[in-house]
CSV table of C-alpha atoms in Angstrom, one decimal:
chain,number,residue,atom,x,y,z
V,80,MET,CA,-23.1,53.3,156.7
V,81,THR,CA,-25.8,55.7,155.6
V,82,SER,CA,-27.7,55.6,152.3
V,83,ASP,CA,-25.2,58.5,150.6
V,84,GLN,CA,-22.1,56.2,152.1
V,85,ASN,CA,-23.4,53.3,150.7
V,86,PHE,CA,-24.6,55.3,147.0
V,87,GLU,CA,-20.6,56.4,147.3
V,88,SER,CA,-19.2,53.0,148.2
V,89,GLY,CA,-21.4,51.6,145.0
V,90,ILE,CA,-20.2,53.8,142.6
V,91,TRP,CA,-16.7,53.3,143.8
V,92,GLU,CA,-17.0,49.4,143.7
V,93,THR,CA,-18.7,49.7,140.4
V,94,VAL,CA,-16.5,52.2,138.3
V,95,ILE,CA,-13.2,51.5,139.7
V,96,PRO,CA,-13.2,47.9,138.5
V,97,ARG,CA,-15.2,48.4,135.0
V,98,SER,CA,-12.5,51.4,134.5
V,99,ARG,CA,-9.5,48.8,135.1
V,100,ALA,CA,-11.1,46.3,133.0
V,101,GLY,CA,-11.4,48.8,130.2
V,102,SER,CA,-7.8,50.2,130.7
V,103,TRP,CA,-6.4,46.4,130.4
V,104,ARG,CA,-8.3,45.9,127.6
V,105,LEU,CA,-7.2,49.0,125.6
V,106,ARG,CA,-3.5,48.1,126.7
V,107,GLN,CA,-4.1,44.6,125.3
V,108,VAL,CA,-5.4,46.1,121.9
V,109,GLU,CA,-2.2,48.6,121.7
V,110,MET,CA,0.0,45.8,122.6
V,111,SER,CA,-1.4,43.4,119.7
V,112,PHE,CA,-1.9,46.3,117.3
V,113,LEU,CA,2.3,46.8,117.9
V,114,GLN,CA,3.1,43.7,117.8
V,115,ASP,CA,1.2,43.0,114.5
V,116,PRO,CA,4.2,42.8,111.4
V,117,SER,CA,1.8,44.2,109.2
V,118,PHE,CA,1.3,47.3,110.9
V,119,PHE,CA,5.1,48.1,110.3
V,120,GLY,CA,4.7,47.1,106.6
V,121,MET,CA,1.9,49.5,106.1
V,122,GLY,CA,3.7,52.3,107.9
V,123,MET,CA,7.0,51.9,105.9
V,124,TRP,CA,4.8,51.6,102.7
V,125,SER,CA,3.4,54.5,103.5
V,126,ILE,CA,6.7,56.6,104.2
V,127,GLY,CA,8.2,55.1,101.3
V,128,ALA,CA,5.3,55.9,98.9
V,129,GLY,CA,5.3,59.6,100.1
V,130,ALA,CA,9.0,59.9,99.6
V,131,ILE,CA,8.8,58.6,96.0
V,132,GLY,CA,5.8,61.0,95.8
V,133,VAL,CA,8.4,64.1,96.8
V,134,ALA,CA,11.0,62.8,94.6
V,135,ALA,CA,8.8,62.7,91.7
V,136,LEU,CA,7.4,66.3,92.0
V,137,ALA,CA,10.8,67.6,92.7
V,138,LEU,CA,12.0,66.1,89.8
V,139,LEU,CA,8.9,67.3,87.6
V,140,LEU,CA,9.3,70.8,88.8
V,141,ALA,CA,13.2,70.1,88.0
V,142,ASN,CA,12.1,69.9,84.1
V,143,THR,CA,10.0,72.9,83.9
V,144,ASP,CA,11.3,76.3,83.3
V,145,MET,CA,9.9,77.9,86.9
V,146,PHE,CA,13.0,77.9,88.3
V,147,LEU,CA,15.5,78.6,85.8
V,148,ALA,CA,16.9,82.2,85.8
V,149,LYS,CA,15.3,84.6,83.0
V,150,PRO,CA,17.9,85.8,80.7
V,151,GLU,CA,18.5,89.7,80.5
V,152,LYS,CA,18.6,90.9,76.9
V,153,ALA,CA,22.0,92.6,76.7
V,154,ALA,CA,22.1,96.1,74.9
V,155,LEU,CA,24.4,96.8,71.7
V,156,GLU,CA,26.2,99.7,73.9
V,157,TYR,CA,26.8,97.2,76.8
V,158,LEU,CA,28.6,94.5,74.3
V,159,GLU,CA,30.4,97.0,72.6
V,160,ASP,CA,32.3,98.4,76.0
V,161,ILE,CA,33.7,95.1,76.8
V,162,ASP,CA,37.2,94.5,77.2
V,163,LEU,CA,38.6,91.3,75.4
V,164,LYS,CA,41.7,90.1,74.9
V,165,THR,CA,43.6,87.6,72.6
V,166,LEU,CA,45.0,84.2,73.9
V,167,GLU,CA,48.4,84.6,72.2
V,168,LYS,CA,51.4,84.9,74.4
V,169,ASP,CA,51.6,88.6,73.6
V,170,ALA,CA,47.8,89.3,74.6
V,171,VAL,CA,46.3,92.1,72.7
V,172,THR,CA,43.2,94.0,74.6
V,173,PHE,CA,40.6,95.8,72.7
V,174,LYS,CA,37.3,96.5,72.7
V,175,ALA,CA,34.3,94.2,71.8
V,176,LYS,CA,32.9,96.0,69.3
V,177,ALA,CA,35.9,95.7,67.1
V,178,LEU,CA,34.9,92.3,65.9
V,179,TRP,CA,31.7,93.8,64.2
V,180,GLU,CA,32.0,97.3,63.6
V,181,LYS,CA,32.7,96.9,60.1
V,182,ASN,CA,31.2,93.6,58.7
V,183,GLY,CA,29.3,92.3,61.7
V,184,ALA,CA,30.0,88.8,63.1
V,185,VAL,CA,28.8,85.8,64.5
V,186,ILE,CA,30.1,85.4,67.9
V,187,MET,CA,30.2,82.1,70.1
V,188,ALA,CA,30.3,82.6,74.1
V,189,VAL,CA,31.6,79.4,75.0
V,190,ARG,CA,30.3,77.9,78.2
V,191,ARG,CA,33.6,75.6,79.1
V,192,PRO,CA,36.0,74.7,76.0
V,193,GLY,CA,36.5,71.4,77.4
V,194,CYS,CA,33.0,70.7,77.5
V,195,PHE,CA,31.8,68.0,74.9
V,196,LEU,CA,28.5,69.8,74.6
V,197,CYS,CA,30.4,72.9,73.6
V,198,ARG,CA,32.7,71.3,71.1
V,199,GLU,CA,29.7,69.8,69.5
V,200,GLU,CA,27.9,73.4,69.1
V,201,ALA,CA,31.2,75.0,67.8
V,202,THR,CA,31.6,72.6,65.3
V,203,ASP,CA,28.2,73.0,64.2
V,204,LEU,CA,28.7,76.5,63.8
V,205,SER,CA,32.0,75.9,62.1
V,206,SER,CA,30.3,74.0,59.4
V,207,LEU,CA,28.4,77.5,58.5
V,208,LYS,CA,31.7,79.2,58.0
V,209,PRO,CA,31.7,78.6,54.1
V,210,LYS,CA,28.4,80.4,53.8
V,211,LEU,CA,29.4,83.0,56.2
V,212,ASP,CA,32.6,83.9,54.0
V,213,GLU,CA,30.3,84.3,51.2
V,214,LEU,CA,28.3,86.7,53.4
V,215,GLY,CA,31.9,88.4,54.5
V,216,VAL,CA,30.7,87.7,57.9
V,217,PRO,CA,33.3,86.3,60.4
V,218,LEU,CA,32.9,83.6,63.2
V,219,TYR,CA,34.2,84.1,66.4
V,220,ALA,CA,34.6,82.2,70.0
V,221,VAL,CA,34.8,84.1,73.3
V,222,VAL,CA,35.9,82.2,76.4
V,223,LYS,CA,36.2,83.0,80.0
V,224,GLU,CA,38.8,80.6,81.0
V,225,HIS,CA,41.7,83.3,81.6
V,226,ILE,CA,39.2,86.1,83.0
V,227,LYS,CA,39.3,86.3,86.8
V,228,ASN,CA,36.4,88.8,87.6
V,229,GLU,CA,34.4,90.2,84.6
V,230,LYS,CA,32.8,88.1,82.4
V,231,LYS,CA,30.6,90.5,80.8
V,232,PHE,CA,29.9,88.8,77.7
V,233,TYR,CA,28.2,86.0,79.5
V,234,GLY,CA,25.7,89.1,81.0
V,235,PRO,CA,24.2,91.5,81.7
V,236,GLN,CA,22.7,88.7,84.2
V,237,ARG,CA,25.1,85.9,84.4
V,238,ARG,CA,22.7,82.8,84.7
V,239,LYS,CA,24.7,79.8,86.5
V,240,MET,CA,23.2,76.2,86.0
V,241,MET,CA,24.4,73.7,89.0
V,242,PHE,CA,23.7,70.6,89.7
V,243,MET,CA,19.9,70.7,88.8
V,244,GLY,CA,20.9,70.5,85.1
V,245,PHE,CA,22.1,66.8,86.0
V,246,VAL,CA,18.2,65.8,86.7
V,247,ARG,CA,16.8,67.7,83.4
V,248,LEU,CA,15.8,65.3,80.6
V,249,GLY,CA,16.6,67.8,78.1
V,250,VAL,CA,20.1,68.0,79.1
V,251,TRP,CA,20.6,64.1,79.2
V,252,GLN,CA,19.1,63.9,75.9
V,253,ASN,CA,21.9,66.3,75.1
V,254,PHE,CA,24.2,64.4,76.7
V,255,PHE,CA,23.2,61.5,74.4
V,256,ARG,CA,23.1,63.6,71.1
V,257,ALA,CA,26.9,64.5,71.7
V,258,TRP,CA,28.1,61.2,72.7
V,259,ASN,CA,26.3,59.4,69.7
V,260,GLY,CA,27.8,62.0,67.5
V,261,GLY,CA,31.4,61.2,68.6
V,262,PHE,CA,31.9,64.1,71.0
V,263,SER,CA,34.3,64.0,73.7
V,264,GLY,CA,35.9,66.5,76.5
V,265,ASN,CA,37.6,66.9,79.9
V,266,LEU,CA,36.4,68.5,82.9
V,267,ASP,CA,38.9,71.3,82.7
V,268,GLY,CA,37.5,74.9,83.6
V,269,GLU,CA,34.5,76.3,85.1
V,270,GLY,CA,31.2,75.2,83.4
V,271,PHE,CA,28.3,76.6,85.1
V,272,ILE,CA,28.0,80.1,83.8
V,273,LEU,CA,25.5,79.6,80.8
V,274,GLY,CA,26.8,80.9,77.4
V,275,GLY,CA,25.0,81.9,74.2
V,276,VAL,CA,25.4,83.2,70.7
V,277,PHE,CA,25.1,86.4,69.2
V,278,VAL,CA,24.9,87.7,65.4
V,279,MET,CA,25.8,91.2,65.5
V,280,GLY,CA,25.3,94.0,62.5
V,281,PRO,CA,27.9,96.2,62.0
V,282,GLY,CA,28.1,99.8,63.6
V,283,LYS,CA,24.7,100.7,65.1
V,284,GLN,CA,22.8,98.0,63.3
V,285,GLY,CA,22.7,96.2,66.6
V,286,ILE,CA,22.1,92.6,68.0
V,287,LEU,CA,20.3,90.5,65.0
V,288,LEU,CA,20.4,87.5,67.1
V,289,GLU,CA,20.7,86.6,70.7
V,290,HIS,CA,20.5,83.2,71.7
V,291,ARG,CA,21.3,82.5,75.8
V,292,GLU,CA,21.8,78.8,76.9
V,293,LYS,CA,19.0,77.8,78.9
V,294,GLU,CA,20.6,74.4,79.7
V,295,PHE,CA,23.7,72.4,79.1
V,296,GLY,CA,23.8,71.8,75.5
V,297,ASP,CA,21.0,74.2,74.5
V,298,LYS,CA,22.3,74.8,71.2
V,299,VAL,CA,21.5,77.6,68.6
V,300,ASN,CA,19.4,77.0,65.9
V,301,LEU,CA,21.7,77.4,62.7
V,302,THR,CA,19.1,78.2,60.1
V,303,SER,CA,18.3,81.2,62.2
V,304,VAL,CA,22.0,81.9,62.6
V,305,LEU,CA,22.0,82.2,58.9
V,306,GLU,CA,19.0,84.4,58.6
V,307,ALA,CA,20.6,86.8,60.7
V,308,ALA,CA,23.7,86.6,59.2
V,309,ARG,CA,22.1,87.4,55.6
V,310,LYS,CA,20.7,90.6,57.4
V,311,ILE,CA,24.0,92.3,57.8
V,312,ARG,CA,24.6,95.1,56.1
V,313,PRO,CA,28.4,95.4,56.1
V,314,GLN,CA,29.5,99.5,56.5
V,315,THR,CA,31.5,101.3,53.6
V,316,SER,CA,33.9,103.9,54.2
V,317,ALA,CA,33.6,107.1,52.8
V,318,SER,CA,36.3,106.0,50.0
V,319,GLU,CA,34.5,103.1,49.1
V,320,LYS,CA,31.7,105.2,48.3
V,321,GLN,CA,33.6,107.5,46.1
């Protein structure tokens, strides 16, 4: 065997055993690491902590207004041209402007009549009726239960709150407020399209107040309703002027 051969042989004789021993030690470390119960415990804890963090972030974002649809203000011309009909057996269809063209009006666009939150707000608005009567301003409710296609009073941009509403802190506060107030309801009808309240001036006086429901149970401020109603200037006919 030459010196070169001895050198190569020496290399192979020394490297191969060391490599095998190193590989064996590595496998021993890996196996002992995997067999350690604390490894799995730490892994599950990390996964659980990550899941809780993601859920907390999602809950935080759901309780901001970041993902809420921004309401589009309604123009007077848009509201005036809406077709409404009465709920009697012999329904009468008329233009919405007939509700307010002479004396103005306070109008609640009800999200769902069977909703106990909507009933709470309707009751609050009804408490203003004596003062509204003194001002000569009528109070109306518009519902969408018997409308198949157009729901223009809930537009121009119809906004919906789906199941995100049930993770919002404000919605749960509204639930408990209405529940503690003794209000109850049912599950009949569509309740995801958000409603609102309008105070309309007669003629071309326009929209004096427009409250768009931000979330379930987001009630209008009653003081603001009265302040807007006091701004109404009833239309007088030519004969009344004489």
